[in-house]
PDB file of C-alpha atoms in Angstrom:
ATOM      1  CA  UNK A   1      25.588  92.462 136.848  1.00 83.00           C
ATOM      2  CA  UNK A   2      23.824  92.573 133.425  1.00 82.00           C
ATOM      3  CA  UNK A   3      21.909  95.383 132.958  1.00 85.00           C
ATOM      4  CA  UNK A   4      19.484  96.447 129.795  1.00 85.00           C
ATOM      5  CA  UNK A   5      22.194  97.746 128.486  1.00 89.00           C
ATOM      6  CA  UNK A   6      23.913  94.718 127.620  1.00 91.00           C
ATOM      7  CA  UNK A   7      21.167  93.013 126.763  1.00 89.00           C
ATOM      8  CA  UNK A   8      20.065  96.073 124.291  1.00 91.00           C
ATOM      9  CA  UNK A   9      24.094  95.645 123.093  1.00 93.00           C
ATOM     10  CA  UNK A  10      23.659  91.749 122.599  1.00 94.00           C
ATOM     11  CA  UNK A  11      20.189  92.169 120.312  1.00 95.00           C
ATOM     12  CA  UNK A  12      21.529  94.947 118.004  1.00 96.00           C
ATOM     13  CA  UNK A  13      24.727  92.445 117.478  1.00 96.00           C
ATOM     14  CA  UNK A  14      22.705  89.989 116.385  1.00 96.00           C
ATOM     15  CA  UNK A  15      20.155  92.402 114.429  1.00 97.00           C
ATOM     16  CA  UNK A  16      23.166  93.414 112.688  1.00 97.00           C
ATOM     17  CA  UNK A  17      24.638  89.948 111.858  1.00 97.00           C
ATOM     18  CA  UNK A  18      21.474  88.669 110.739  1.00 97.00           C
ATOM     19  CA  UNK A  19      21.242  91.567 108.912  1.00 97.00           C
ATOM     20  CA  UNK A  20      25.074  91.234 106.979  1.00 97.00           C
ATOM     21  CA  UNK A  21      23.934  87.060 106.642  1.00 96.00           C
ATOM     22  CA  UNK A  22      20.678  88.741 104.367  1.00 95.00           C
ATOM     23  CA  UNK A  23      22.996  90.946 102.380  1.00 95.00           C
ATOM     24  CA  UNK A  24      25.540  88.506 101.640  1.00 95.00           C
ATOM     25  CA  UNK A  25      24.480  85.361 101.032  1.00 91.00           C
ATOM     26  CA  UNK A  26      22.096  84.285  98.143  1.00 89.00           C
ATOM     27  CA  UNK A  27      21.696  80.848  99.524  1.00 91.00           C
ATOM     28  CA  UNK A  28      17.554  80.650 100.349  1.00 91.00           C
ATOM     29  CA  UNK A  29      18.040  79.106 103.612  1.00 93.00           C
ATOM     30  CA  UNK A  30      21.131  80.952 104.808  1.00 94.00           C
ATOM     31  CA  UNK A  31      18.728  84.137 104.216  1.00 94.00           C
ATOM     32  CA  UNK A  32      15.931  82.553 106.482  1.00 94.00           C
ATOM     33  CA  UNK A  33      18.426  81.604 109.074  1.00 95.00           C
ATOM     34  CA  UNK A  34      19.608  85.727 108.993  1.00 96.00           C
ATOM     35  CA  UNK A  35      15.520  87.193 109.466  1.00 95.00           C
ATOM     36  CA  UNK A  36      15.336  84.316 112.260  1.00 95.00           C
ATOM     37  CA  UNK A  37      18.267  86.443 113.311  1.00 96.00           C
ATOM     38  CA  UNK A  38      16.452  89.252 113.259  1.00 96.00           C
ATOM     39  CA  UNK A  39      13.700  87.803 114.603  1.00 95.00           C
ATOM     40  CA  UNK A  40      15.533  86.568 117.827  1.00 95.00           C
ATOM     41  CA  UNK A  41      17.077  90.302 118.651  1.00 96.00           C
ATOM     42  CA  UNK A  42      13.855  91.632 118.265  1.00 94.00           C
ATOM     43  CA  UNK A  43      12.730  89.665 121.006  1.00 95.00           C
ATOM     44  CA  UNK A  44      15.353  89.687 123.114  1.00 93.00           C
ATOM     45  CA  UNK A  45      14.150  93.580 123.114  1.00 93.00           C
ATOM     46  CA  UNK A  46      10.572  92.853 123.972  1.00 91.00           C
ATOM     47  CA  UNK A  47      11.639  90.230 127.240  1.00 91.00           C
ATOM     48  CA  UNK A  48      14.677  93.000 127.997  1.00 89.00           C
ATOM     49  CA  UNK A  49      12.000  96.311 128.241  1.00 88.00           C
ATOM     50  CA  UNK A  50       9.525  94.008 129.603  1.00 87.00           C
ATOM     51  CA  UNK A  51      11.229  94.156 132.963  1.00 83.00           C
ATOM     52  CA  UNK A  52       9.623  97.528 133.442  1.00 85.00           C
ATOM     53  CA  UNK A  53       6.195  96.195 133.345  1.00 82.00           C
ATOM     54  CA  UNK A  54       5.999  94.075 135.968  1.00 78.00           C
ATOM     55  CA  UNK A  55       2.442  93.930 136.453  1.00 84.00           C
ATOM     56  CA  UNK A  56       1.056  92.744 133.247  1.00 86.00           C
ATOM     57  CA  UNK A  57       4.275  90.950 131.960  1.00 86.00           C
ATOM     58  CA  UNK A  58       3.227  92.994 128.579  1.00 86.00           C
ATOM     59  CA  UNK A  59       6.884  92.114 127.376  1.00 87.00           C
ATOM     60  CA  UNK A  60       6.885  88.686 127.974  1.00 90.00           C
ATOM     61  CA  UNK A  61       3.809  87.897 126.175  1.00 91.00           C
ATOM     62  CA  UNK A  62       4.525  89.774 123.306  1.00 92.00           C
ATOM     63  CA  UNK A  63       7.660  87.762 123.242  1.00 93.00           C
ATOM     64  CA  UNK A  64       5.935  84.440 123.370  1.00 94.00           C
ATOM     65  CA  UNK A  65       3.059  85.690 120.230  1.00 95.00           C
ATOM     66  CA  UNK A  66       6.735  86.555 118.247  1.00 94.00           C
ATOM     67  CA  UNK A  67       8.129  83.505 119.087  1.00 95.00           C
ATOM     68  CA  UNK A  68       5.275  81.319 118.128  1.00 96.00           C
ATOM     69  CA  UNK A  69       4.689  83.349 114.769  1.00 94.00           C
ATOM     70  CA  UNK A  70       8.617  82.942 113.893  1.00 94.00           C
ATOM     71  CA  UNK A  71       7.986  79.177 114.088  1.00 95.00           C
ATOM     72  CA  UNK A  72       5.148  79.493 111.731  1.00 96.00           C
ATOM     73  CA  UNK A  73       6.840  81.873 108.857  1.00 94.00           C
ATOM     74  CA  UNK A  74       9.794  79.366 109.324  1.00 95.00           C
ATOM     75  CA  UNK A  75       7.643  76.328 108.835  1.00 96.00           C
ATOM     76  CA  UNK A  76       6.294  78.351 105.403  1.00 96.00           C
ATOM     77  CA  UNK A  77       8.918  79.766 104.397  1.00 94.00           C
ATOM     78  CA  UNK A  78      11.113  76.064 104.668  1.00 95.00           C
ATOM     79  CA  UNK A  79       8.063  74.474 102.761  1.00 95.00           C
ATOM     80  CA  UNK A  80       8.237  77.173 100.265  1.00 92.00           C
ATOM     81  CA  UNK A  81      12.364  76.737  99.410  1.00 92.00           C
ATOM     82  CA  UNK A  82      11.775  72.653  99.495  1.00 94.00           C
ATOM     83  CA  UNK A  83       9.152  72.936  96.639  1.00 91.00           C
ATOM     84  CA  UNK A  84      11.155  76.086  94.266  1.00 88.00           C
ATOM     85  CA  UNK A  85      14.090  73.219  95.174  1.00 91.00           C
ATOM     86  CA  UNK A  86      12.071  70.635  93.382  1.00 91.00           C
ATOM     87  CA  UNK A  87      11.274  72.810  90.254  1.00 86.00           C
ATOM     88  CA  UNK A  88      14.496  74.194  90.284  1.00 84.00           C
ATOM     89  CA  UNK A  89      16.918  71.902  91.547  1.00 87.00           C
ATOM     90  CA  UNK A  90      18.837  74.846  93.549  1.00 88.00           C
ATOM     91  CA  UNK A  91      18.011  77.454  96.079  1.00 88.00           C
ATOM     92  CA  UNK A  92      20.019  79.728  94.920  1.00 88.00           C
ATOM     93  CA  UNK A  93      18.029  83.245  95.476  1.00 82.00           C
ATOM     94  CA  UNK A  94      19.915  84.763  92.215  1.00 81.00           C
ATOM     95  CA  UNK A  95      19.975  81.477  89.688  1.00 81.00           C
ATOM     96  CA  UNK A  96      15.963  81.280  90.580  1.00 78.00           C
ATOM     97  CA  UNK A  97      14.355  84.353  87.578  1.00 71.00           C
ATOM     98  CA  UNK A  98      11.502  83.441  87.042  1.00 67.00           C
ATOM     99  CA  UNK A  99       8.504  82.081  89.282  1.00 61.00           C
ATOM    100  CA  UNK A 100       6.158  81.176  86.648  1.00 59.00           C
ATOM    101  CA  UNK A 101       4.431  78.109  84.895  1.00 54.00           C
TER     102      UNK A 101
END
């Protein structure tokens, strides 16, 4: 039977490995792809403690507002790495020093 433990065991493994992907790699999307990580394992916590309140489904909801704003810093955060792409032909995070005109 999977209890919260597991499920508390599953979201810090992927907190942490989203975590090692942001540490590691200097690749702009690779770095997205480890706070989406993040993101997920995060709410994996809020639906996992949501099972203790039944009533008002307060987990479950906060899940859904997370999910919805991960889609939306994803959307600007990919539109953001397409256009330092097209000034800068790369998106790699350390080649990219300077942001300016």
């Amino acid at each position: 039977m999977i209890t919260l433990q597991h499920f508390m065991l599953v979201s810090a493994l992927l907190f942490c490995i989203g975590l090692f992907i942001i540490v590691s790699k200097k690749n702009a999307i690779q770095i997205l792809i480890g706070i989406e990580l993040m993101l997920n394992a995060a709410i994996l916590n809020l639906v996992a403690f949501g099972r203790y309140d039944r009533i008002n489904n307060g987990g479950q909801m906060f899940a859904l507002f997370a999910i919805v704003l991960a889609a939306a810093t994803t959307a600007v955060a990919l539109a953001i790495i397409l256009n330092v792409y097209r000034r800068y032909k790369t998106i790699d995070a350390d080649k990219i020093n300077q942001l300016k005109d």
